[in-house]
């Protein structure tokens, strides 16, 4: 099988900074057709420069192979990190928790919080999610204009996370949301605001841990009815988790809320602008539960808020027609898998009526599939009902400003106008 290099170098900063998603997709479409598994020079990074002599990495570009690699965790390990950079172990363990572990530890740690995110429990939370969505729209609907990226898209998942972990409204909750944003913003020079990338990421991760440690001490002394208390009390084969392990859960889940749901909401508001017939269809059927479920899935597929995650090959293996060596890095390009013509009819169209939508926006399956997927789907359905029933003439002003990043497909500014609600 060919492993062609491509015109647009996906390892370069410029590929992600200077090209639109649709322009980048031209490159990935070529890869899917000519080189489903492609080889690339080390990814350029603001965070950590590749070490001298660093190996090229493999890009897995098709939906089928992304799923296959995701489910083969014995060959494709997460334990060395999910980003292409080789973080120090203390940073990995302190900020990414169980998603940088493999079996059996991964299963044990994931199981601690899994029950909080099951569809059954999400249904119990549906009222609270709808209430939070309503409250945020209550705040912005009278304004008539706003940057929705910060006033709405950032606020909803951030507040839901804070409620789950028992963080009350106020300065501390705002600080948690800002730290979660900083953990995904290291490659964007504007958002770094003069800081080094590793400094921004590290400061945010360790501050989240400090906040968690204070809260953990309080929960151990005075348990509450929240997820943080439950994690503190959870039993493993070795007993209860150490405080730093609970803190790592806290940092991971706060960042996950920011990275996925937040940016999917923003992208979808923009996509309704680009595909007005889909907006009209949704507004005509706001109470249609089936259409709401389809909207949530298509919102994630089309946005693909996480562009890729890394895996590391554990042993020499032939995979997808190429010979991989132990220690090779692999990028699972979700952004490419979600445009795969072999899986999706008209993949470049935003279509909320897709009845079968096997996207990889929550991962390619297997034990690392996003356990917050049910929460994300409920959140998306609630906020889109609220926005388009109460701000029906909402329109995006100009063009969104996107995050300069090759991991998170983020929206950092989304200005909009609408008729103020009286």
mmCIF file of C-alpha atoms in Angstrom:
data_model
loop_
_atom_site.group_PDB
_atom_site.id
_atom_site.type_symbol
_atom_site.label_atom_id
_atom_site.label_comp_id
_atom_site.label_asym_id
_atom_site.label_seq_id
_atom_site.Cartn_x
_atom_site.Cartn_y
_atom_site.Cartn_z
ATOM 1 C CA UNK A 1 0.000 0.000 0.000
ATOM 2 C CA UNK A 2 1.299 3.479 -0.899
ATOM 3 C CA UNK A 3 2.334 5.846 1.873
ATOM 4 C CA UNK A 4 2.488 9.051 -0.131
ATOM 5 C CA UNK A 5 3.474 12.402 1.301
ATOM 6 C CA UNK A 6 1.047 15.190 0.449
ATOM 7 C CA UNK A 7 1.079 18.683 -1.054
ATOM 8 C CA UNK A 8 -0.115 20.328 2.119
ATOM 9 C CA UNK A 9 2.161 19.235 4.937
ATOM 10 C CA UNK A 10 -0.138 18.237 7.796
ATOM 11 C CA UNK A 11 2.829 18.355 10.177
ATOM 12 C CA UNK A 12 3.269 22.101 9.683
ATOM 13 C CA UNK A 13 1.761 24.928 11.709
ATOM 14 C CA UNK A 14 0.619 26.551 8.487
ATOM 15 C CA UNK A 15 -1.599 23.642 7.475
ATOM 16 C CA UNK A 16 -3.746 24.144 10.585
ATOM 17 C CA UNK A 17 -3.404 27.905 10.899
ATOM 18 C CA UNK A 18 -3.805 29.063 7.299
ATOM 19 C CA UNK A 19 -6.234 26.579 5.742
ATOM 20 C CA UNK A 20 -9.936 26.237 6.486
ATOM 21 C CA UNK A 21 -11.419 22.926 7.580
ATOM 22 C CA UNK A 22 -12.789 22.403 4.059
ATOM 23 C CA UNK A 23 -9.407 23.135 2.499
ATOM 24 C CA UNK A 24 -7.681 20.717 4.846
ATOM 25 C CA UNK A 25 -10.268 18.130 3.934
ATOM 26 C CA UNK A 26 -9.022 18.181 0.337
ATOM 27 C CA UNK A 27 -5.720 16.828 1.639
ATOM 28 C CA UNK A 28 -7.357 14.195 3.821
ATOM 29 C CA UNK A 29 -9.633 13.122 0.958
ATOM 30 C CA UNK A 30 -6.522 12.518 -1.131
ATOM 31 C CA UNK A 31 -4.980 10.529 1.709
ATOM 32 C CA UNK A 32 -8.085 8.382 2.152
ATOM 33 C CA UNK A 33 -8.067 7.575 -1.559
ATOM 34 C CA UNK A 34 -4.332 7.084 -2.105
ATOM 35 C CA UNK A 35 -2.799 6.392 1.301
ATOM 36 C CA UNK A 36 -5.249 5.326 4.012
ATOM 37 C CA UNK A 37 -2.250 5.049 6.310
ATOM 38 C CA UNK A 38 0.242 7.812 5.567
ATOM 39 C CA UNK A 39 3.674 8.674 6.934
ATOM 40 C CA UNK A 40 4.615 12.176 8.052
ATOM 41 C CA UNK A 41 7.518 14.015 9.629
ATOM 42 C CA UNK A 42 7.144 14.837 13.356
ATOM 43 C CA UNK A 43 4.334 17.285 14.047
ATOM 44 C CA UNK A 44 5.489 20.847 14.632
ATOM 45 C CA UNK A 45 4.623 21.926 18.162
ATOM 46 C CA UNK A 46 4.566 25.096 20.218
ATOM 47 C CA UNK A 47 4.476 22.929 23.332
ATOM 48 C CA UNK A 48 7.465 20.612 23.007
ATOM 49 C CA UNK A 49 9.750 20.451 20.006
ATOM 50 C CA UNK A 50 10.383 16.924 18.676
ATOM 51 C CA UNK A 51 13.613 15.437 19.982
ATOM 52 C CA UNK A 52 16.527 15.208 17.577
ATOM 53 C CA UNK A 53 16.192 12.061 15.528
ATOM 54 C CA UNK A 54 12.490 11.687 16.316
ATOM 55 C CA UNK A 55 10.692 9.181 14.101
ATOM 56 C CA UNK A 56 8.079 10.075 11.527
ATOM 57 C CA UNK A 57 4.522 9.263 12.609
ATOM 58 C CA UNK A 58 1.720 7.318 10.960
ATOM 59 C CA UNK A 59 -1.600 8.965 10.103
ATOM 60 C CA UNK A 60 -4.653 6.713 10.073
ATOM 61 C CA UNK A 61 -7.115 8.405 7.762
ATOM 62 C CA UNK A 62 -10.099 6.167 7.020
ATOM 63 C CA UNK A 63 -13.120 5.503 9.191
ATOM 64 C CA UNK A 64 -12.620 1.733 9.050
ATOM 65 C CA UNK A 65 -8.980 1.797 10.112
ATOM 66 C CA UNK A 66 -9.587 4.387 12.853
ATOM 67 C CA UNK A 67 -12.185 2.084 14.365
ATOM 68 C CA UNK A 68 -9.955 -0.959 14.005
ATOM 69 C CA UNK A 69 -6.974 0.715 15.693
ATOM 70 C CA UNK A 70 -9.152 2.218 18.446
ATOM 71 C CA UNK A 71 -10.434 -1.203 19.430
ATOM 72 C CA UNK A 72 -7.026 -2.902 19.365
ATOM 73 C CA UNK A 73 -5.639 -1.411 22.573
ATOM 74 C CA UNK A 74 -3.048 -4.173 22.950
ATOM 75 C CA UNK A 75 -1.318 -2.956 19.794
ATOM 76 C CA UNK A 76 -2.195 0.735 19.957
ATOM 77 C CA UNK A 77 -1.541 1.998 23.470
ATOM 78 C CA UNK A 78 -2.702 5.208 25.159
ATOM 79 C CA UNK A 79 -0.303 4.915 28.097
ATOM 80 C CA UNK A 80 2.430 7.059 26.503
ATOM 81 C CA UNK A 81 0.038 9.936 25.901
ATOM 82 C CA UNK A 82 -2.812 11.034 23.650
ATOM 83 C CA UNK A 83 -1.019 14.095 22.228
ATOM 84 C CA UNK A 84 1.837 13.833 19.759
ATOM 85 C CA UNK A 85 4.168 15.567 22.213
ATOM 86 C CA UNK A 86 5.974 13.420 24.788
ATOM 87 C CA UNK A 87 4.890 15.080 28.025
ATOM 88 C CA UNK A 88 6.763 14.336 31.249
ATOM 89 C CA UNK A 89 5.020 11.528 33.143
ATOM 90 C CA UNK A 90 4.104 13.838 36.021
ATOM 91 C CA UNK A 91 2.206 16.106 33.638
ATOM 92 C CA UNK A 92 0.469 13.208 31.900
ATOM 93 C CA UNK A 93 -0.628 11.530 35.113
ATOM 94 C CA UNK A 94 -1.583 14.801 36.780
ATOM 95 C CA UNK A 95 -3.859 16.072 34.032
ATOM 96 C CA UNK A 96 -5.127 13.214 31.853
ATOM 97 C CA UNK A 97 -6.098 10.511 34.357
ATOM 98 C CA UNK A 98 -7.415 7.219 32.999
ATOM 99 C CA UNK A 99 -7.341 8.132 29.299
ATOM 100 C CA UNK A 100 -3.552 7.673 29.409
ATOM 101 C CA UNK A 101 -3.757 4.173 30.863
ATOM 102 C CA UNK A 102 -4.328 0.746 29.366
ATOM 103 C CA UNK A 103 -6.007 -2.363 30.739
ATOM 104 C CA UNK A 104 -6.355 -3.433 33.458
ATOM 105 C CA UNK A 105 -5.816 -0.078 35.211
ATOM 106 C CA UNK A 106 -7.863 1.803 32.630
ATOM 107 C CA UNK A 107 -10.918 -0.379 33.171
ATOM 108 C CA UNK A 108 -10.692 0.040 36.935
ATOM 109 C CA UNK A 109 -10.297 3.833 36.885
ATOM 110 C CA UNK A 110 -12.883 4.394 34.171
ATOM 111 C CA UNK A 111 -15.332 2.233 36.074
ATOM 112 C CA UNK A 112 -15.148 4.563 39.063
ATOM 113 C CA UNK A 113 -16.954 7.346 37.260
ATOM 114 C CA UNK A 114 -18.743 5.365 34.554
ATOM 115 C CA UNK A 115 -21.979 5.001 36.517
ATOM 116 C CA UNK A 116 -22.306 8.779 36.707
ATOM 117 C CA UNK A 117 -22.363 9.000 32.899
ATOM 118 C CA UNK A 118 -24.595 6.096 31.928
ATOM 119 C CA UNK A 119 -27.635 6.890 29.766
ATOM 120 C CA UNK A 120 -29.896 6.066 32.724
ATOM 121 C CA UNK A 121 -28.278 8.649 34.949
ATOM 122 C CA UNK A 122 -28.166 11.130 32.095
ATOM 123 C CA UNK A 123 -31.935 10.850 31.810
ATOM 124 C CA UNK A 124 -32.159 11.753 35.491
ATOM 125 C CA UNK A 125 -30.004 14.805 34.770
ATOM 126 C CA UNK A 126 -32.058 15.889 31.776
ATOM 127 C CA UNK A 127 -34.141 18.358 33.801
ATOM 128 C CA UNK A 128 -31.024 19.975 35.284
ATOM 129 C CA UNK A 129 -29.389 20.244 31.858
ATOM 130 C CA UNK A 130 -32.503 21.881 30.394
ATOM 131 C CA UNK A 131 -32.633 24.280 33.342
ATOM 132 C CA UNK A 132 -29.015 25.316 32.840
ATOM 133 C CA UNK A 133 -29.600 25.846 29.114
ATOM 134 C CA UNK A 134 -32.638 27.991 29.873
ATOM 135 C CA UNK A 135 -30.788 30.058 32.465
ATOM 136 C CA UNK A 136 -27.959 30.880 30.057
ATOM 137 C CA UNK A 137 -30.359 31.890 27.300
ATOM 138 C CA UNK A 138 -32.278 33.933 29.908
ATOM 139 C CA UNK A 139 -29.057 35.877 30.447
ATOM 140 C CA UNK A 140 -28.193 36.555 26.815
ATOM 141 C CA UNK A 141 -31.540 36.670 24.967
ATOM 142 C CA UNK A 142 -32.320 40.260 26.109
ATOM 143 C CA UNK A 143 -28.943 41.514 24.846
ATOM 144 C CA UNK A 144 -29.578 41.287 21.114
ATOM 145 C CA UNK A 145 -25.892 40.692 20.370
ATOM 146 C CA UNK A 146 -22.956 38.889 21.953
ATOM 147 C CA UNK A 147 -19.882 36.777 21.388
ATOM 148 C CA UNK A 148 -21.597 33.417 21.797
ATOM 149 C CA UNK A 149 -18.283 31.562 22.065
ATOM 150 C CA UNK A 150 -17.771 33.034 25.531
ATOM 151 C CA UNK A 151 -21.265 33.964 26.750
ATOM 152 C CA UNK A 152 -23.037 30.749 25.784
ATOM 153 C CA UNK A 153 -20.891 27.961 24.318
ATOM 154 C CA UNK A 154 -18.254 28.132 27.054
ATOM 155 C CA UNK A 155 -20.712 28.672 29.879
ATOM 156 C CA UNK A 156 -23.089 25.743 29.463
ATOM 157 C CA UNK A 157 -20.681 22.761 29.638
ATOM 158 C CA UNK A 158 -18.559 24.624 32.206
ATOM 159 C CA UNK A 159 -21.513 25.123 34.526
ATOM 160 C CA UNK A 160 -22.724 21.557 34.069
ATOM 161 C CA UNK A 161 -19.276 20.255 35.001
ATOM 162 C CA UNK A 162 -19.176 22.546 38.039
ATOM 163 C CA UNK A 163 -22.559 21.282 39.200
ATOM 164 C CA UNK A 164 -21.505 17.652 38.838
ATOM 165 C CA UNK A 165 -18.413 18.292 40.948
ATOM 166 C CA UNK A 166 -20.098 20.582 43.451
ATOM 167 C CA UNK A 167 -18.272 23.795 42.495
ATOM 168 C CA UNK A 168 -20.626 26.694 43.397
ATOM 169 C CA UNK A 169 -21.231 29.743 41.195
ATOM 170 C CA UNK A 170 -18.688 32.507 41.616
ATOM 171 C CA UNK A 171 -15.051 33.292 40.984
ATOM 172 C CA UNK A 172 -13.856 29.743 41.582
ATOM 173 C CA UNK A 173 -16.200 28.309 38.967
ATOM 174 C CA UNK A 174 -15.053 30.925 36.462
ATOM 175 C CA UNK A 175 -11.422 30.089 37.230
ATOM 176 C CA UNK A 176 -12.058 26.387 36.625
ATOM 177 C CA UNK A 177 -13.595 27.172 33.239
ATOM 178 C CA UNK A 178 -10.683 29.412 32.303
ATOM 179 C CA UNK A 179 -8.117 26.794 33.285
ATOM 180 C CA UNK A 180 -9.978 24.204 31.227
ATOM 181 C CA UNK A 181 -9.824 26.564 28.248
ATOM 182 C CA UNK A 182 -6.113 27.203 28.758
ATOM 183 C CA UNK A 183 -5.365 23.471 28.637
ATOM 184 C CA UNK A 184 -6.575 23.429 25.018
ATOM 185 C CA UNK A 185 -5.167 26.785 23.897
ATOM 186 C CA UNK A 186 -1.408 26.293 24.050
ATOM 187 C CA UNK A 187 -0.905 26.454 20.275
ATOM 188 C CA UNK A 188 -2.817 29.713 19.811
ATOM 189 C CA UNK A 189 -0.446 32.671 20.129
ATOM 190 C CA UNK A 190 -3.245 35.142 20.868
ATOM 191 C CA UNK A 191 -4.671 33.093 23.714
ATOM 192 C CA UNK A 192 -1.213 32.363 25.134
ATOM 193 C CA UNK A 193 -0.861 36.127 25.602
ATOM 194 C CA UNK A 194 2.908 36.078 25.894
ATOM 195 C CA UNK A 195 3.219 32.824 27.846
ATOM 196 C CA UNK A 196 5.170 29.852 26.628
ATOM 197 C CA UNK A 197 2.872 27.028 25.534
ATOM 198 C CA UNK A 198 4.151 24.544 28.121
ATOM 199 C CA UNK A 199 3.796 27.210 30.803
ATOM 200 C CA UNK A 200 0.161 27.887 29.894
ATOM 201 C CA UNK A 201 -0.730 24.194 29.834
ATOM 202 C CA UNK A 202 1.197 23.345 32.994
ATOM 203 C CA UNK A 203 -0.092 26.302 34.998
ATOM 204 C CA UNK A 204 -3.682 25.455 34.084
ATOM 205 C CA UNK A 205 -3.325 21.739 34.830
ATOM 206 C CA UNK A 206 -1.619 22.274 38.192
ATOM 207 C CA UNK A 207 -4.083 25.005 39.192
ATOM 208 C CA UNK A 208 -6.978 22.637 38.495
ATOM 209 C CA UNK A 209 -5.240 20.066 40.668
ATOM 210 C CA UNK A 210 -4.818 22.613 43.470
ATOM 211 C CA UNK A 211 -8.504 23.523 43.283
ATOM 212 C CA UNK A 212 -9.398 19.832 43.320
ATOM 213 C CA UNK A 213 -7.158 19.088 46.316
ATOM 214 C CA UNK A 214 -8.858 21.794 48.371
ATOM 215 C CA UNK A 215 -12.257 20.445 47.400
ATOM 216 C CA UNK A 216 -11.191 16.850 48.069
ATOM 217 C CA UNK A 217 -10.093 17.708 51.598
ATOM 218 C CA UNK A 218 -13.476 19.315 52.215
ATOM 219 C CA UNK A 219 -15.361 16.299 50.786
ATOM 220 C CA UNK A 220 -13.413 13.797 52.873
ATOM 221 C CA UNK A 221 -14.369 15.733 55.971
ATOM 222 C CA UNK A 222 -17.903 16.597 54.891
ATOM 223 C CA UNK A 223 -19.225 14.402 52.049
ATOM 224 C CA UNK A 224 -21.726 15.939 49.623
ATOM 225 C CA UNK A 225 -24.126 14.616 47.024
ATOM 226 C CA UNK A 226 -21.813 15.230 44.054
ATOM 227 C CA UNK A 227 -19.476 13.379 41.720
ATOM 228 C CA UNK A 228 -16.344 14.551 43.520
ATOM 229 C CA UNK A 229 -17.493 12.940 46.775
ATOM 230 C CA UNK A 230 -18.359 9.732 44.951
ATOM 231 C CA UNK A 231 -14.917 9.535 43.330
ATOM 232 C CA UNK A 232 -13.231 10.254 46.686
ATOM 233 C CA UNK A 233 -15.117 7.376 48.293
ATOM 234 C CA UNK A 234 -14.805 4.893 45.427
ATOM 235 C CA UNK A 235 -13.005 1.649 46.179
ATOM 236 C CA UNK A 236 -10.383 0.047 43.948
ATOM 237 C CA UNK A 237 -8.406 -3.144 44.475
ATOM 238 C CA UNK A 238 -5.812 -1.021 46.275
ATOM 239 C CA UNK A 239 -8.339 0.868 48.382
ATOM 240 C CA UNK A 240 -9.553 4.408 47.790
ATOM 241 C CA UNK A 241 -7.863 6.636 45.260
ATOM 242 C CA UNK A 242 -5.092 8.925 46.394
ATOM 243 C CA UNK A 243 -5.882 12.633 46.353
ATOM 244 C CA UNK A 244 -3.655 13.302 43.325
ATOM 245 C CA UNK A 245 -5.529 10.630 41.354
ATOM 246 C CA UNK A 246 -8.870 12.273 42.176
ATOM 247 C CA UNK A 247 -7.360 15.614 41.188
ATOM 248 C CA UNK A 248 -6.341 14.157 37.841
ATOM 249 C CA UNK A 249 -9.950 13.039 37.261
ATOM 250 C CA UNK A 250 -11.044 16.593 38.007
ATOM 251 C CA UNK A 251 -8.557 18.144 35.556
ATOM 252 C CA UNK A 252 -9.394 15.664 32.800
ATOM 253 C CA UNK A 253 -13.161 16.030 33.007
ATOM 254 C CA UNK A 254 -13.080 19.822 33.245
ATOM 255 C CA UNK A 255 -10.958 19.984 30.088
ATOM 256 C CA UNK A 256 -13.108 17.394 28.304
ATOM 257 C CA UNK A 257 -16.258 19.460 28.890
ATOM 258 C CA UNK A 258 -14.546 22.492 27.391
ATOM 259 C CA UNK A 259 -13.007 20.713 24.405
ATOM 260 C CA UNK A 260 -16.006 18.872 23.044
ATOM 261 C CA UNK A 261 -19.476 20.178 23.839
ATOM 262 C CA UNK A 262 -18.445 23.819 23.914
ATOM 263 C CA UNK A 263 -16.955 23.843 20.444
ATOM 264 C CA UNK A 264 -19.656 21.615 18.958
ATOM 265 C CA UNK A 265 -22.283 24.168 20.013
ATOM 266 C CA UNK A 266 -20.335 27.012 18.401
ATOM 267 C CA UNK A 267 -19.653 25.146 15.169
ATOM 268 C CA UNK A 268 -23.305 24.147 14.853
ATOM 269 C CA UNK A 269 -24.576 27.714 15.206
ATOM 270 C CA UNK A 270 -22.179 28.594 12.372
ATOM 271 C CA UNK A 271 -23.210 25.544 10.345
ATOM 272 C CA UNK A 272 -26.871 26.541 10.609
ATOM 273 C CA UNK A 273 -25.764 29.855 9.089
ATOM 274 C CA UNK A 274 -23.996 28.045 6.241
ATOM 275 C CA UNK A 275 -26.888 25.618 5.683
ATOM 276 C CA UNK A 276 -30.010 27.767 6.304
ATOM 277 C CA UNK A 277 -32.392 25.075 5.097
ATOM 278 C CA UNK A 278 -31.213 22.889 7.988
ATOM 279 C CA UNK A 279 -31.878 25.717 10.452
ATOM 280 C CA UNK A 280 -35.388 26.141 9.037
ATOM 281 C CA UNK A 281 -36.013 22.416 9.310
ATOM 282 C CA UNK A 282 -34.902 22.390 12.949
ATOM 283 C CA UNK A 283 -36.985 25.441 13.873
ATOM 284 C CA UNK A 284 -40.049 23.842 12.331
ATOM 285 C CA UNK A 285 -39.554 20.655 14.393
ATOM 286 C CA UNK A 286 -38.084 21.752 17.737
ATOM 287 C CA UNK A 287 -40.077 19.198 19.722
ATOM 288 C CA UNK A 288 -39.319 16.262 17.420
ATOM 289 C CA UNK A 289 -37.270 13.950 19.652
ATOM 290 C CA UNK A 290 -35.940 11.883 16.756
ATOM 291 C CA UNK A 291 -34.777 14.929 14.827
ATOM 292 C CA UNK A 292 -33.176 16.264 18.011
ATOM 293 C CA UNK A 293 -31.174 13.060 18.372
ATOM 294 C CA UNK A 294 -30.120 13.221 14.718
ATOM 295 C CA UNK A 295 -29.106 16.872 15.121
ATOM 296 C CA UNK A 296 -26.861 16.034 18.076
ATOM 297 C CA UNK A 297 -25.073 13.297 16.134
ATOM 298 C CA UNK A 298 -24.623 15.396 12.997
ATOM 299 C CA UNK A 299 -23.448 18.353 15.082
ATOM 300 C CA UNK A 300 -20.605 16.240 16.494
ATOM 301 C CA UNK A 301 -19.758 14.593 13.169
ATOM 302 C CA UNK A 302 -19.580 17.839 11.249
ATOM 303 C CA UNK A 303 -17.733 19.785 13.946
ATOM 304 C CA UNK A 304 -15.329 16.987 14.928
ATOM 305 C CA UNK A 305 -14.210 18.961 18.019
ATOM 306 C CA UNK A 306 -11.242 16.639 18.571
ATOM 307 C CA UNK A 307 -9.243 16.469 15.351
ATOM 308 C CA UNK A 308 -7.073 13.555 16.416
ATOM 309 C CA UNK A 309 -5.689 11.552 19.309
ATOM 310 C CA UNK A 310 -2.400 9.698 19.395
ATOM 311 C CA UNK A 311 -1.660 6.056 20.049
ATOM 312 C CA UNK A 312 1.732 4.346 20.387
ATOM 313 C CA UNK A 313 2.509 0.991 18.766
ATOM 314 C CA UNK A 314 3.462 -1.624 21.370
ATOM 315 C CA UNK A 315 4.986 -4.249 19.047
ATOM 316 C CA UNK A 316 6.106 -4.668 15.460
ATOM 317 C CA UNK A 317 2.947 -5.213 13.448
ATOM 318 C CA UNK A 318 1.556 -5.155 9.938
ATOM 319 C CA UNK A 319 -1.540 -2.951 9.996
ATOM 320 C CA UNK A 320 -3.541 -1.688 7.044
ATOM 321 C CA UNK A 321 -0.885 -2.911 4.651
ATOM 322 C CA UNK A 322 2.089 -1.109 6.256
ATOM 323 C CA UNK A 323 4.799 -2.328 8.599
ATOM 324 C CA UNK A 324 4.784 -0.468 11.910
ATOM 325 C CA UNK A 325 7.506 -0.728 14.539
ATOM 326 C CA UNK A 326 7.196 -0.819 18.316
ATOM 327 C CA UNK A 327 7.372 2.753 19.593
ATOM 328 C CA UNK A 328 5.925 4.333 16.446
ATOM 329 C CA UNK A 329 3.442 7.128 17.013
ATOM 330 C CA UNK A 330 0.059 6.965 15.330
ATOM 331 C CA UNK A 331 -2.467 9.792 14.816
ATOM 332 C CA UNK A 332 -6.114 8.751 14.583
ATOM 333 C CA UNK A 333 -7.465 11.519 12.334
ATOM 334 C CA UNK A 334 -11.095 11.730 13.444
ATOM 335 C CA UNK A 335 -11.569 14.774 11.217
ATOM 336 C CA UNK A 336 -10.814 12.564 8.216
ATOM 337 C CA UNK A 337 -12.862 9.590 9.399
ATOM 338 C CA UNK A 338 -15.915 11.817 9.768
ATOM 339 C CA UNK A 339 -15.691 12.809 6.086
ATOM 340 C CA UNK A 340 -15.080 9.304 4.748
ATOM 341 C CA UNK A 341 -17.020 8.900 1.495
ATOM 342 C CA UNK A 342 -17.168 5.139 2.013
ATOM 343 C CA UNK A 343 -19.261 5.648 5.153
ATOM 344 C CA UNK A 344 -21.154 8.924 4.755
ATOM 345 C CA UNK A 345 -23.331 9.986 1.844
ATOM 346 C CA UNK A 346 -22.534 13.617 0.916
ATOM 347 C CA UNK A 347 -20.037 13.911 3.803
ATOM 348 C CA UNK A 348 -19.338 17.607 3.193
ATOM 349 C CA UNK A 349 -23.007 18.525 3.721
ATOM 350 C CA UNK A 350 -24.446 19.329 7.140
ATOM 351 C CA UNK A 351 -27.603 17.209 7.212
ATOM 352 C CA UNK A 352 -29.585 16.842 10.449
ATOM 353 C CA UNK A 353 -31.812 14.166 8.929
ATOM 354 C CA UNK A 354 -29.056 11.517 8.717
ATOM 355 C CA UNK A 355 -30.665 8.394 10.124
ATOM 356 C CA UNK A 356 -27.450 6.374 10.296
ATOM 357 C CA UNK A 357 -24.508 8.393 11.585
ATOM 358 C CA UNK A 358 -21.582 6.201 12.662
ATOM 359 C CA UNK A 359 -19.239 9.125 13.254
ATOM 360 C CA UNK A 360 -16.014 8.926 15.245
ATOM 361 C CA UNK A 361 -16.465 12.274 16.969
ATOM 362 C CA UNK A 362 -16.538 10.509 20.347
ATOM 363 C CA UNK A 363 -13.687 8.206 19.354
ATOM 364 C CA UNK A 364 -13.497 5.105 17.246
ATOM 365 C CA UNK A 365 -15.029 2.744 19.781
ATOM 366 C CA UNK A 366 -13.380 0.341 22.173
ATOM 367 C CA UNK A 367 -12.576 0.994 25.848
ATOM 368 C CA UNK A 368 -11.539 4.629 25.243
ATOM 369 C CA UNK A 369 -14.861 5.649 23.707
ATOM 370 C CA UNK A 370 -15.961 8.944 25.273
ATOM 371 C CA UNK A 371 -17.935 8.124 28.411
ATOM 372 C CA UNK A 372 -19.435 11.627 28.412
ATOM 373 C CA UNK A 373 -21.132 11.055 25.059
ATOM 374 C CA UNK A 374 -24.617 10.681 26.573
ATOM 375 C CA UNK A 375 -24.186 13.894 28.568
ATOM 376 C CA UNK A 376 -22.969 15.728 25.458
ATOM 377 C CA UNK A 377 -25.942 14.569 23.402
ATOM 378 C CA UNK A 378 -28.434 15.709 26.037
ATOM 379 C CA UNK A 379 -26.671 19.051 26.379
ATOM 380 C CA UNK A 380 -26.670 19.669 22.634
ATOM 381 C CA UNK A 381 -30.352 18.857 22.246
ATOM 382 C CA UNK A 382 -31.307 21.112 25.149
ATOM 383 C CA UNK A 383 -29.316 24.157 24.094
ATOM 384 C CA UNK A 384 -30.336 23.993 20.432
ATOM 385 C CA UNK A 385 -34.023 23.840 21.412
ATOM 386 C CA UNK A 386 -33.559 26.812 23.719
ATOM 387 C CA UNK A 387 -31.604 28.968 21.267
ATOM 388 C CA UNK A 388 -33.767 28.453 18.206
ATOM 389 C CA UNK A 389 -37.101 28.771 19.986
ATOM 390 C CA UNK A 390 -36.232 31.990 21.836
ATOM 391 C CA UNK A 391 -33.758 33.632 19.432
ATOM 392 C CA UNK A 392 -35.320 32.523 16.129
ATOM 393 C CA UNK A 393 -33.730 35.189 13.945
ATOM 394 C CA UNK A 394 -30.212 34.672 15.320
ATOM 395 C CA UNK A 395 -27.550 35.356 12.703
ATOM 396 C CA UNK A 396 -23.784 35.154 12.822
ATOM 397 C CA UNK A 397 -22.000 38.450 12.196
ATOM 398 C CA UNK A 398 -18.982 38.059 9.962
ATOM 399 C CA UNK A 399 -16.931 34.871 10.158
ATOM 400 C CA UNK A 400 -16.056 32.968 13.347
ATOM 401 C CA UNK A 401 -12.475 33.090 14.536
ATOM 402 C CA UNK A 402 -11.072 29.611 15.003
ATOM 403 C CA UNK A 403 -8.518 28.268 17.445
ATOM 404 C CA UNK A 404 -5.028 27.871 15.982
ATOM 405 C CA UNK A 405 -4.585 24.220 16.931
ATOM 406 C CA UNK A 406 -4.135 20.744 15.483
ATOM 407 C CA UNK A 407 -5.819 18.850 18.318
ATOM 408 C CA UNK A 408 -8.950 20.822 19.231
ATOM 409 C CA UNK A 409 -11.171 22.166 16.449
ATOM 410 C CA UNK A 410 -12.148 25.206 18.449
ATOM 411 C CA UNK A 411 -14.065 28.445 17.973
ATOM 412 C CA UNK A 412 -12.640 31.343 19.978
ATOM 413 C CA UNK A 413 -15.029 34.054 18.758
ATOM 414 C CA UNK A 414 -18.564 33.775 17.356
ATOM 415 C CA UNK A 415 -20.320 37.111 17.174
ATOM 416 C CA UNK A 416 -24.080 37.021 16.580
ATOM 417 C CA UNK A 417 -27.119 39.282 16.536
ATOM 418 C CA UNK A 418 -30.827 38.663 17.104
ATOM 419 C CA UNK A 419 -33.970 40.519 18.061
ATOM 420 C CA UNK A 420 -33.716 41.083 21.844
ATOM 421 C CA UNK A 421 -36.173 39.102 23.909
ATOM 422 C CA UNK A 422 -38.496 41.332 25.920
#
